[in-house]
Tab-separated table of N, CA and C in Angstrom:
chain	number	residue	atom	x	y	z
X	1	UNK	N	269.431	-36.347	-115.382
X	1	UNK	CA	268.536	-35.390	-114.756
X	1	UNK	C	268.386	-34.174	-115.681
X	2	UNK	N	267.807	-33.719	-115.743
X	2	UNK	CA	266.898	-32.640	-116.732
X	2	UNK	C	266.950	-31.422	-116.084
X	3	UNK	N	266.962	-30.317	-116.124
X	3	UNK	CA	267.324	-28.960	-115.652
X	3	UNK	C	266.019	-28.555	-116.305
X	4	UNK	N	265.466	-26.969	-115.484
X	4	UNK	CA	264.570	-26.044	-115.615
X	4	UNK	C	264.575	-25.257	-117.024
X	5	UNK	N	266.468	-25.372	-116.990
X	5	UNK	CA	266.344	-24.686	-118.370
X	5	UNK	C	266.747	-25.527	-119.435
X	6	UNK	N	266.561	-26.680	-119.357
X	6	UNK	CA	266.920	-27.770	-120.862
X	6	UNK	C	265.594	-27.919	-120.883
X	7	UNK	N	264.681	-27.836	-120.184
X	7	UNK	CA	262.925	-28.526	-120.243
X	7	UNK	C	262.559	-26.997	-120.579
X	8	UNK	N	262.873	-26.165	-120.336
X	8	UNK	CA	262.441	-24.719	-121.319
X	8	UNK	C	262.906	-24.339	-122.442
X	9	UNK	N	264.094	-24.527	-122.548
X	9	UNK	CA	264.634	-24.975	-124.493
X	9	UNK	C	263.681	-25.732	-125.175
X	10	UNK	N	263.734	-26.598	-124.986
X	10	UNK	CA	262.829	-27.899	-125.301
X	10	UNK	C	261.220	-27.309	-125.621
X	11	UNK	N	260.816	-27.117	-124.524
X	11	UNK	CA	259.348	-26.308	-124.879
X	11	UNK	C	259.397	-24.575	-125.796
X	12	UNK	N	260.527	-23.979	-125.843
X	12	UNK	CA	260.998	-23.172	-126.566
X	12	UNK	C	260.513	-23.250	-127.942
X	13	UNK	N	261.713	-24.225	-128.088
X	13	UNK	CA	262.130	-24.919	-129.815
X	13	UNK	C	260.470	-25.524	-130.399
X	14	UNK	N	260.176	-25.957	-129.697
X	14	UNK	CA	258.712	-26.601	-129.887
X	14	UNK	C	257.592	-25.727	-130.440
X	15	UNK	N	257.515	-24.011	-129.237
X	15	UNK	CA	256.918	-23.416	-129.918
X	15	UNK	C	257.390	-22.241	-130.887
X	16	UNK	N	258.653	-21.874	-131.221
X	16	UNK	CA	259.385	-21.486	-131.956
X	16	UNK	C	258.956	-21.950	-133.235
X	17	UNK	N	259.727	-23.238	-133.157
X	17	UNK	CA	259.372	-24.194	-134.504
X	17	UNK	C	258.053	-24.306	-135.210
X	18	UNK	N	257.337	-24.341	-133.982
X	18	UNK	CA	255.693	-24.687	-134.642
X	18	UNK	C	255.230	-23.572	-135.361
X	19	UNK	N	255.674	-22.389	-134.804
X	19	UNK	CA	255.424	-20.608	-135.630
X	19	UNK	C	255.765	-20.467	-137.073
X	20	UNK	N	256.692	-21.612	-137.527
X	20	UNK	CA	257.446	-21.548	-138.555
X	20	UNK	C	256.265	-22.423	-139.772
X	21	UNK	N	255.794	-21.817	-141.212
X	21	UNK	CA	255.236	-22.373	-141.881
X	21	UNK	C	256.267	-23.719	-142.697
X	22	UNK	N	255.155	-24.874	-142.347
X	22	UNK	CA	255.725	-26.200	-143.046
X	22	UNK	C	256.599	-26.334	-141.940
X	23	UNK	N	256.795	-26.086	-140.994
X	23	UNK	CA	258.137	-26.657	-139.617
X	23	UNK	C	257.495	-28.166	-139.040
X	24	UNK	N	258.692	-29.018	-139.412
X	24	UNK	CA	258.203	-30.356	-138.930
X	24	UNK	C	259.085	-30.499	-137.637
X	25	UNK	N	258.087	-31.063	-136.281
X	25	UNK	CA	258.013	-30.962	-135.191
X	25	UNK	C	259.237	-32.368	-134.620
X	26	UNK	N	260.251	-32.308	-134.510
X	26	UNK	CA	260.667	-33.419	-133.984
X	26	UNK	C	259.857	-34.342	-132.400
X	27	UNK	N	259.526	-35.671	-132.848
X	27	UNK	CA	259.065	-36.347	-132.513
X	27	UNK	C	259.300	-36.557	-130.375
X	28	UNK	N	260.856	-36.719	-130.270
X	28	UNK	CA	261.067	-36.688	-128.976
X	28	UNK	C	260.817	-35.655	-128.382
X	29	UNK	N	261.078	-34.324	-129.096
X	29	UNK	CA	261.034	-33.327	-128.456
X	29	UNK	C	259.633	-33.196	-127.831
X	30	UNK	N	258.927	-33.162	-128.657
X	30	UNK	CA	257.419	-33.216	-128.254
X	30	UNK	C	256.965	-34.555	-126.931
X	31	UNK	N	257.705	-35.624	-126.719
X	31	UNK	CA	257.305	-36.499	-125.845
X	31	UNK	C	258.200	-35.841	-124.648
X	32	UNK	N	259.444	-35.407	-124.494
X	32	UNK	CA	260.209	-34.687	-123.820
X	32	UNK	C	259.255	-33.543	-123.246
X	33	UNK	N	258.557	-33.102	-123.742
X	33	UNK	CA	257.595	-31.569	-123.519
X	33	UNK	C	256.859	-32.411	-122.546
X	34	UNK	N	256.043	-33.260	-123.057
X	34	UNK	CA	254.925	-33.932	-122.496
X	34	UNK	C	255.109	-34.459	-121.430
X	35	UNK	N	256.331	-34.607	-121.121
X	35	UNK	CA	256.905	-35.480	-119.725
X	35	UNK	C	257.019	-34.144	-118.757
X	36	UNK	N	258.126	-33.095	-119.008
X	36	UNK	CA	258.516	-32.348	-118.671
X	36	UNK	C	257.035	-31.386	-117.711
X	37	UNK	N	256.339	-31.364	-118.991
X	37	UNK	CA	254.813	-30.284	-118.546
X	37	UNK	C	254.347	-31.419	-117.202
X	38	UNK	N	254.090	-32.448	-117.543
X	38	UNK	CA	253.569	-33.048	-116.676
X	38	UNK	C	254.507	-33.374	-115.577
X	39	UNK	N	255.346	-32.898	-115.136
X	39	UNK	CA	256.553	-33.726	-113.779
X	39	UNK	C	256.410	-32.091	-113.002
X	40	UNK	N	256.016	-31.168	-114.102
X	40	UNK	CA	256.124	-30.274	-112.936
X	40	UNK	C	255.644	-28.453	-113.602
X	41	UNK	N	255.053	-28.211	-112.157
X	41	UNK	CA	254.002	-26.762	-112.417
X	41	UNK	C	254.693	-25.440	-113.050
X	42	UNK	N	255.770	-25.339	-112.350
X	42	UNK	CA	256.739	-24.770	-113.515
X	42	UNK	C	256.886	-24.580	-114.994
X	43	UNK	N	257.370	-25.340	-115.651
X	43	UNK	CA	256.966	-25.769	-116.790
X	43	UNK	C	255.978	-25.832	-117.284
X	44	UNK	N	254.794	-26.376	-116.830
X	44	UNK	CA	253.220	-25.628	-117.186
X	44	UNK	C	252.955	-24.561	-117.384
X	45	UNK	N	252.840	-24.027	-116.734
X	45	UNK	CA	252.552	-22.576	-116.337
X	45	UNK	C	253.644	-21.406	-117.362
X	46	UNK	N	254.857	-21.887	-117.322
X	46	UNK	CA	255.851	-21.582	-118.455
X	46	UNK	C	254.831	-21.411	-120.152
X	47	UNK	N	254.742	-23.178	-120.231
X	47	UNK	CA	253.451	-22.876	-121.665
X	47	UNK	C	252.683	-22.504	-121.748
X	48	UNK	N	251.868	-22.026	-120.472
X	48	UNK	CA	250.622	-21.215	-120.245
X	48	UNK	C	250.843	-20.158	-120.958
X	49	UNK	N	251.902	-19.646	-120.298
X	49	UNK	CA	252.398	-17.565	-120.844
X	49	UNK	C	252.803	-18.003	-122.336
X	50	UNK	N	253.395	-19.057	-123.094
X	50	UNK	CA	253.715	-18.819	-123.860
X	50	UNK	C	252.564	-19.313	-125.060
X	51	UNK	N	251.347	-19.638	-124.386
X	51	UNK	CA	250.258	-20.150	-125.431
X	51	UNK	C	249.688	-18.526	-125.730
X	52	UNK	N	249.820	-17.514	-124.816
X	52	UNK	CA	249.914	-15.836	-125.676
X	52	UNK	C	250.287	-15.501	-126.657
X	53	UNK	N	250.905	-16.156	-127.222
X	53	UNK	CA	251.520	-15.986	-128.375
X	53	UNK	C	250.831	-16.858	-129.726
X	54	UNK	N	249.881	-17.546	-129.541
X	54	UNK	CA	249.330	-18.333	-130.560
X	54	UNK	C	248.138	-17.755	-130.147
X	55	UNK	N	247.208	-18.075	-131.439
X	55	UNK	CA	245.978	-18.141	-131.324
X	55	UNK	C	245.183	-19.238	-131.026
X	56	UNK	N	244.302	-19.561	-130.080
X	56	UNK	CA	243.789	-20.458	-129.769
X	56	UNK	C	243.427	-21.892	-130.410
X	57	UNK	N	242.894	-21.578	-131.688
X	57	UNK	CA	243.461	-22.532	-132.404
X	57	UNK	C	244.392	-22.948	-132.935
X	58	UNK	N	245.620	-22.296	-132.641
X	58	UNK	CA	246.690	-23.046	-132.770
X	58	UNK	C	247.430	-23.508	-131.994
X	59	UNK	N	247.004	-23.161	-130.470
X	59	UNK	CA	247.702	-23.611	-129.629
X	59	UNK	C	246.789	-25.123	-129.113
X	60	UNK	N	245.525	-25.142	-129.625
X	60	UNK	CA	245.038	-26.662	-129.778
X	60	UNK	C	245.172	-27.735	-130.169
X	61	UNK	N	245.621	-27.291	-131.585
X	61	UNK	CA	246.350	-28.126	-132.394
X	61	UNK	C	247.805	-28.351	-131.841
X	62	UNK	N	248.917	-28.168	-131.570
X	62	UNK	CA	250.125	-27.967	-130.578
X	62	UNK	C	249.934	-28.838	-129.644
X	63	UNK	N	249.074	-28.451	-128.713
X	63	UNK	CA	248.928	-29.202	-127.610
X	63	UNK	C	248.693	-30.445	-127.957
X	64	UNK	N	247.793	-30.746	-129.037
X	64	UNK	CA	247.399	-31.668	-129.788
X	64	UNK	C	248.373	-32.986	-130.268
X	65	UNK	N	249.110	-32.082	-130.511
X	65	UNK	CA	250.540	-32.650	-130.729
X	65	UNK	C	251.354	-33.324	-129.770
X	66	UNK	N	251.751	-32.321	-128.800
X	66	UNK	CA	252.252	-32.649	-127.682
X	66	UNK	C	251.626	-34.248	-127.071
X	67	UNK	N	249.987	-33.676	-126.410
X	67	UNK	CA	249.347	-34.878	-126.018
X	67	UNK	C	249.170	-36.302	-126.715
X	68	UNK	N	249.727	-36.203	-127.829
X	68	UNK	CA	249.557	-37.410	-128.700
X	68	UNK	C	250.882	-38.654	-127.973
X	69	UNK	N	252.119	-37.265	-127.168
X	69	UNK	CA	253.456	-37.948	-126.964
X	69	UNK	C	253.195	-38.755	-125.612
X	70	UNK	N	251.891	-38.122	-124.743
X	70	UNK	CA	251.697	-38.552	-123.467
X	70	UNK	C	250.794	-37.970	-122.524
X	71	UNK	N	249.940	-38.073	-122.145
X	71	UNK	CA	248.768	-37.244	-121.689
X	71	UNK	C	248.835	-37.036	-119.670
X	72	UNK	N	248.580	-35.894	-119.639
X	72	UNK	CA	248.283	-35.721	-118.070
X	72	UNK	C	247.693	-34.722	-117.551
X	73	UNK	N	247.112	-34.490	-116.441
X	73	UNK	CA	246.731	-33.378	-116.251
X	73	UNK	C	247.058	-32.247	-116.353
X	74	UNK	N	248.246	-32.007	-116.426
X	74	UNK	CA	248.602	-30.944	-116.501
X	74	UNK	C	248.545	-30.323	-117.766
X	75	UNK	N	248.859	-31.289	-118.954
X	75	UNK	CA	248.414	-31.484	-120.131
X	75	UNK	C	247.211	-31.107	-120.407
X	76	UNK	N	246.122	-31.970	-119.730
X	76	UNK	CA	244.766	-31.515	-120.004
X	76	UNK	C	244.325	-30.041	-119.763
X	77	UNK	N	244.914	-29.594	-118.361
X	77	UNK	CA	244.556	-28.153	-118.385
X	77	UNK	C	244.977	-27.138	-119.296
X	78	UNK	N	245.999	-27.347	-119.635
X	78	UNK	CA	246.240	-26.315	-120.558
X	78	UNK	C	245.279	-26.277	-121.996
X	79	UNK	N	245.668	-28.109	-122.023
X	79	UNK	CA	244.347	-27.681	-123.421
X	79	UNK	C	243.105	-27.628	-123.147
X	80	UNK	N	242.472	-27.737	-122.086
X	80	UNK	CA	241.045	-26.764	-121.854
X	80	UNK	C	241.274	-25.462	-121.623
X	81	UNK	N	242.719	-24.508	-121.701
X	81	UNK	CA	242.833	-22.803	-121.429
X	81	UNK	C	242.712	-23.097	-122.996
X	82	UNK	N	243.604	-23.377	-123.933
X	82	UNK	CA	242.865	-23.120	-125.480
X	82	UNK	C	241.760	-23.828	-125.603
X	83	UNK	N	241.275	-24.183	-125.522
X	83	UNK	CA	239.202	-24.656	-125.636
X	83	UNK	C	239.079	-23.570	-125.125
X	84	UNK	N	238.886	-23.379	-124.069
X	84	UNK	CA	237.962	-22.167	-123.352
X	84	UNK	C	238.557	-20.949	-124.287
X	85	UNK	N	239.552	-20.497	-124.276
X	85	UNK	CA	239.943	-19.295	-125.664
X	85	UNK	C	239.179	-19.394	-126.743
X	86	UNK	N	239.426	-20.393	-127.198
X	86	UNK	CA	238.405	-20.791	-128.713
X	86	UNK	C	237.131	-20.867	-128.412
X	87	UNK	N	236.556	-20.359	-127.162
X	87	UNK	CA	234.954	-20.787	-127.050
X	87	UNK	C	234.008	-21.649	-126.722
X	88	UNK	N	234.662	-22.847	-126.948
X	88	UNK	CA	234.630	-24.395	-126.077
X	88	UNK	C	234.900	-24.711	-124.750
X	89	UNK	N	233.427	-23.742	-124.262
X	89	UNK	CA	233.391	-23.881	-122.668
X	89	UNK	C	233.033	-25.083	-122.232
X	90	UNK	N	232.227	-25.772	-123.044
X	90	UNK	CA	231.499	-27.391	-122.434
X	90	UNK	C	232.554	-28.305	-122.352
X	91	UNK	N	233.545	-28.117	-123.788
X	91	UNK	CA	234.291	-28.909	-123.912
X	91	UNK	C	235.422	-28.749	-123.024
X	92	UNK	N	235.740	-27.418	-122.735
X	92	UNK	CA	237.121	-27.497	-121.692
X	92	UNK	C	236.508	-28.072	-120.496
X	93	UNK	N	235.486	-27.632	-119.622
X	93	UNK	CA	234.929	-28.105	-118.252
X	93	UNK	C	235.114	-29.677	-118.455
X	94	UNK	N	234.776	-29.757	-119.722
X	94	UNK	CA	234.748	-31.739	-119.919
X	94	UNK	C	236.152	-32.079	-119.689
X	95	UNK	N	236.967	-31.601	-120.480
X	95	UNK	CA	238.653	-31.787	-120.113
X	95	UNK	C	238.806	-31.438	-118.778
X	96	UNK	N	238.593	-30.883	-118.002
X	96	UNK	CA	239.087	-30.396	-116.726
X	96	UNK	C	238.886	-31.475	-115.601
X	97	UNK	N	236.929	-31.890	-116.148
X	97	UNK	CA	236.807	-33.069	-115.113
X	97	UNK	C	237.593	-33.756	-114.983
X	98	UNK	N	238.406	-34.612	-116.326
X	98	UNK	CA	239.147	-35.757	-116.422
X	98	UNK	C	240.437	-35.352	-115.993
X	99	UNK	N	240.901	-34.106	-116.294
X	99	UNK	CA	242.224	-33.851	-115.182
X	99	UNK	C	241.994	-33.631	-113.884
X	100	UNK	N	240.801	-33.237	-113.301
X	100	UNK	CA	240.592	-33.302	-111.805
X	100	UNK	C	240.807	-34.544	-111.425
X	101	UNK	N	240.330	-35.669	-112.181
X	101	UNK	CA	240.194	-37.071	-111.385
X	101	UNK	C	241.566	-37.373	-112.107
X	102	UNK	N	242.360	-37.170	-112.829
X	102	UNK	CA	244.327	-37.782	-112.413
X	102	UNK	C	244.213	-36.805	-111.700
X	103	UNK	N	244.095	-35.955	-110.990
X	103	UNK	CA	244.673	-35.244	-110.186
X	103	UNK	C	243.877	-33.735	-109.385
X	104	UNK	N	243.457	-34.528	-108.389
X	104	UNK	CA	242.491	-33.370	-108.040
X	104	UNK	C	242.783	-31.975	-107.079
X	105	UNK	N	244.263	-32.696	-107.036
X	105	UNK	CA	244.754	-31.418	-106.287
X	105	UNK	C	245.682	-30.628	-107.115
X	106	UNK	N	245.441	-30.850	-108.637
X	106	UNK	CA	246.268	-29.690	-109.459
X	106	UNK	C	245.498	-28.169	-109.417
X	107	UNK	N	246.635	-27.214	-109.162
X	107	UNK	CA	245.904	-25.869	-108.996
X	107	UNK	C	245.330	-25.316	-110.474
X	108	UNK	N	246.572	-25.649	-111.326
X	108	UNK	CA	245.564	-25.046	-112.403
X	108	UNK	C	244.071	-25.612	-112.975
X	109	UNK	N	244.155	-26.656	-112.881
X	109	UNK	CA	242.155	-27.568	-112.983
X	109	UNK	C	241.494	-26.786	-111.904
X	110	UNK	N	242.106	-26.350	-110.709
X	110	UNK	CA	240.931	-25.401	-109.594
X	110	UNK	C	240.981	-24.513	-110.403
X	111	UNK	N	241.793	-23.614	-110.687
X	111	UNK	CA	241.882	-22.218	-111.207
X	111	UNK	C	240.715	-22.175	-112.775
X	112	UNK	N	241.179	-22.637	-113.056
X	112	UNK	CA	239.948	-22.474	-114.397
X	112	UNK	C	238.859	-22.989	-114.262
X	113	UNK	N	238.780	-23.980	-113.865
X	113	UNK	CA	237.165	-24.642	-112.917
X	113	UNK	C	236.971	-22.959	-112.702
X	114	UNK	N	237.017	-22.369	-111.486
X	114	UNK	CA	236.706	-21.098	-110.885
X	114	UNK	C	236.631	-20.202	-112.015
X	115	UNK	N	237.439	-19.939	-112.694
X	115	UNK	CA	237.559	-19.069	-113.996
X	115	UNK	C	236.564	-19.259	-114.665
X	116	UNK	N	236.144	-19.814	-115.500
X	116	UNK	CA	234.849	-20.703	-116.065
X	116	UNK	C	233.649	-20.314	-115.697
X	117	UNK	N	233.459	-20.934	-114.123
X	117	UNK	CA	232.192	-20.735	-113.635
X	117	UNK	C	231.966	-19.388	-113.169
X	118	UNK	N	232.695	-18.600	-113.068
X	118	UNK	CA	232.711	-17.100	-112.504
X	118	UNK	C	232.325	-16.124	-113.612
X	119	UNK	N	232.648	-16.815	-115.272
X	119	UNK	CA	232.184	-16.282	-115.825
X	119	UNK	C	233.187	-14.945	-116.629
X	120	UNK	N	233.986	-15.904	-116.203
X	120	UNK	CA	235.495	-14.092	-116.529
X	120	UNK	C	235.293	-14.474	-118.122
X	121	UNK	N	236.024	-13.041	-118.576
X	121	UNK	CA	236.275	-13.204	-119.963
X	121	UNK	C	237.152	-13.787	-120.769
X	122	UNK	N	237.345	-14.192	-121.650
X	122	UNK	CA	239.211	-15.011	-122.193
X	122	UNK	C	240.120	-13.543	-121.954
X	123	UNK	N	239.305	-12.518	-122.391
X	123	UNK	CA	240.614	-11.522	-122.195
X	123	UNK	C	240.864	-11.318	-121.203
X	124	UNK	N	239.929	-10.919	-120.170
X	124	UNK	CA	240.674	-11.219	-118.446
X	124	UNK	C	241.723	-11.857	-118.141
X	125	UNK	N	241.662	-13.400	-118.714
X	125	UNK	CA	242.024	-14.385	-118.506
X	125	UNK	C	243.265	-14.326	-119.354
X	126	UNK	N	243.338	-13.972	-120.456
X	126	UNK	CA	244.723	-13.424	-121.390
X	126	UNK	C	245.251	-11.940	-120.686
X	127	UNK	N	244.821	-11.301	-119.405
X	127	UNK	CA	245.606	-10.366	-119.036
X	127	UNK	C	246.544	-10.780	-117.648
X	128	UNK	N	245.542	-11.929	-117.005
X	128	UNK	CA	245.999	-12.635	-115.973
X	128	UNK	C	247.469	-13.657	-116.310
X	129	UNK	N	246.930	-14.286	-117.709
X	129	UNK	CA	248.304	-14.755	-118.162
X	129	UNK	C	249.098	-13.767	-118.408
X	130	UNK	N	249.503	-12.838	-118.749
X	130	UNK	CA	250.187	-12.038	-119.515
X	130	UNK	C	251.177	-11.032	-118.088
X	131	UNK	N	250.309	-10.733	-116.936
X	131	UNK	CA	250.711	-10.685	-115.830
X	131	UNK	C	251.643	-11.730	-115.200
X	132	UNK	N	251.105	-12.784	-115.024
X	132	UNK	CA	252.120	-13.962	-114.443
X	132	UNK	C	253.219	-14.585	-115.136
X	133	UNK	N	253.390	-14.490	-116.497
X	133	UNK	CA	254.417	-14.988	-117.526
X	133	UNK	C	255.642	-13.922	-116.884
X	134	UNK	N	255.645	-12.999	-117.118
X	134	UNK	CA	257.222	-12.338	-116.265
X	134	UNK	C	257.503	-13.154	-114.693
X	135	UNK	N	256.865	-13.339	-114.349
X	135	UNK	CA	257.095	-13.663	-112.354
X	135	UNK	C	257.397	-15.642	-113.151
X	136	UNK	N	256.541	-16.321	-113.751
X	136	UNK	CA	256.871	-17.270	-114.081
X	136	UNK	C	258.521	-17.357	-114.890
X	137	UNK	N	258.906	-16.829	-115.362
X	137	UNK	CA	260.028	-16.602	-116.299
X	137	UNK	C	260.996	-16.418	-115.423
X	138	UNK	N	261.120	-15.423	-114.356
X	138	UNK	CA	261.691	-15.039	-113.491
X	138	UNK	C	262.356	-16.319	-112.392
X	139	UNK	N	261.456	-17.175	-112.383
X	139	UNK	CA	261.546	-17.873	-111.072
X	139	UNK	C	262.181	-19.079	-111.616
X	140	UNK	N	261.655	-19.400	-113.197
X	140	UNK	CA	262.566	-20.479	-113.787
X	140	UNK	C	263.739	-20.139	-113.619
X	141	UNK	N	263.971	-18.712	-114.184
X	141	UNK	CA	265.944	-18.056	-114.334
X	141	UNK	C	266.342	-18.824	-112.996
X	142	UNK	N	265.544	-18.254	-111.676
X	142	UNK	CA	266.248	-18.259	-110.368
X	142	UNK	C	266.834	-19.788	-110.328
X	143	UNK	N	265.893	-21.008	-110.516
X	143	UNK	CA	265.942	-22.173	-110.858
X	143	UNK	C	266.614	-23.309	-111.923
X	144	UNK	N	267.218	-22.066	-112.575
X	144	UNK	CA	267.406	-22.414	-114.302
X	144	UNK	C	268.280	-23.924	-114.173
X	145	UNK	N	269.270	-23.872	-112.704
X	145	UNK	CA	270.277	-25.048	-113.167
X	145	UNK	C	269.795	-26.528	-112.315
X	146	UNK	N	268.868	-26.047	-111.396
X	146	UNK	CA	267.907	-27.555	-110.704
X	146	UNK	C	267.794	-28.364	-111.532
X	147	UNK	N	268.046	-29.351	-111.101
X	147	UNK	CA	267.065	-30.907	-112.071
X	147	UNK	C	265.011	-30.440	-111.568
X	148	UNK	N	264.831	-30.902	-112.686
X	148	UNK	CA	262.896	-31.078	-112.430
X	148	UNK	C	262.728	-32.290	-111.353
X	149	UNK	N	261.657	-31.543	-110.122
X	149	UNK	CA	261.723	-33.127	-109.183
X	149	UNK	C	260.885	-34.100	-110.455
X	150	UNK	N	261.091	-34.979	-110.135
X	150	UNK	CA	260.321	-36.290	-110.715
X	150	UNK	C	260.983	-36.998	-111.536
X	151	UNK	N	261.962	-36.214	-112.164
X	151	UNK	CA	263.239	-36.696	-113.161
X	151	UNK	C	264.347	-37.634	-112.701
């Protein structure tokens, strides 16, 4: 069983590492991410706050990475929040559809669906992340020694 905070190391080291010029990405770790993001909103939302820290195109490429280990919605949403950063509004809405249909009751595919069509700005949208990354961080700590359900 997998803990809140071994699946946040894990996504840590990942984007730690990736910051690093020439840093080669260990292979499990990245399928470990991909499982992890996808078993649970937590952990999403975790890489959400921490895709602040990259620039959009690099957190595409990343994700890029990641999704190569295993794809899901939850997956998909995030990499339509870097599309939509980078400007690739057609293309994230296009990603979003296909995570609505694995999963149409994921909140973050509503949330940016709405975001999107409302017309907000990425920086809005980078202040909204930047707001929720402490309360997200917070709630992992509270959680830190749980197993992830789905594990």
């Amino acid at each position: 069983m997998v803990t809140y905070k071994e699946a946040q190391a894990v996504v840590d080291t990942i984007v730690d590492t990736f910051k690093q010029e020439n840093a080669e990405l260990d292979s499990q770790a990245l399928a470990n991410a991909s499982a992890y993001i996808g078993q649970d909103v937590q952990i999403r939302d975790y890489v959400l706050g921490r895709m602040g820290e990259n620039t959009p195109e690099a957190n595409i490429l990343l994700l890029t990475l990641i999704r190569a280990m295993g794809d899901n919605a939850n997956l998909r949403s995030l990499f339509s929040v870097a599309l939509y950063e980078s400007g690739e509004t057609d293309l994230a809405l296009a990603l979003l559809k296909l995570a609505h249909e694995d999963d149409p009751d994921n909140t973050m595919v509503t949330l940016l669906a709405r975001v999107i069509h409302a017309g907000w700005s990425v920086e809005a949208f980078g202040r909204m992340r930047e707001e929720l990354h402490p309360k997200v961080v917070a709630q992992l700590t509270e959680i830190a020694d749980e197993p992830i359900e789905g594990n």
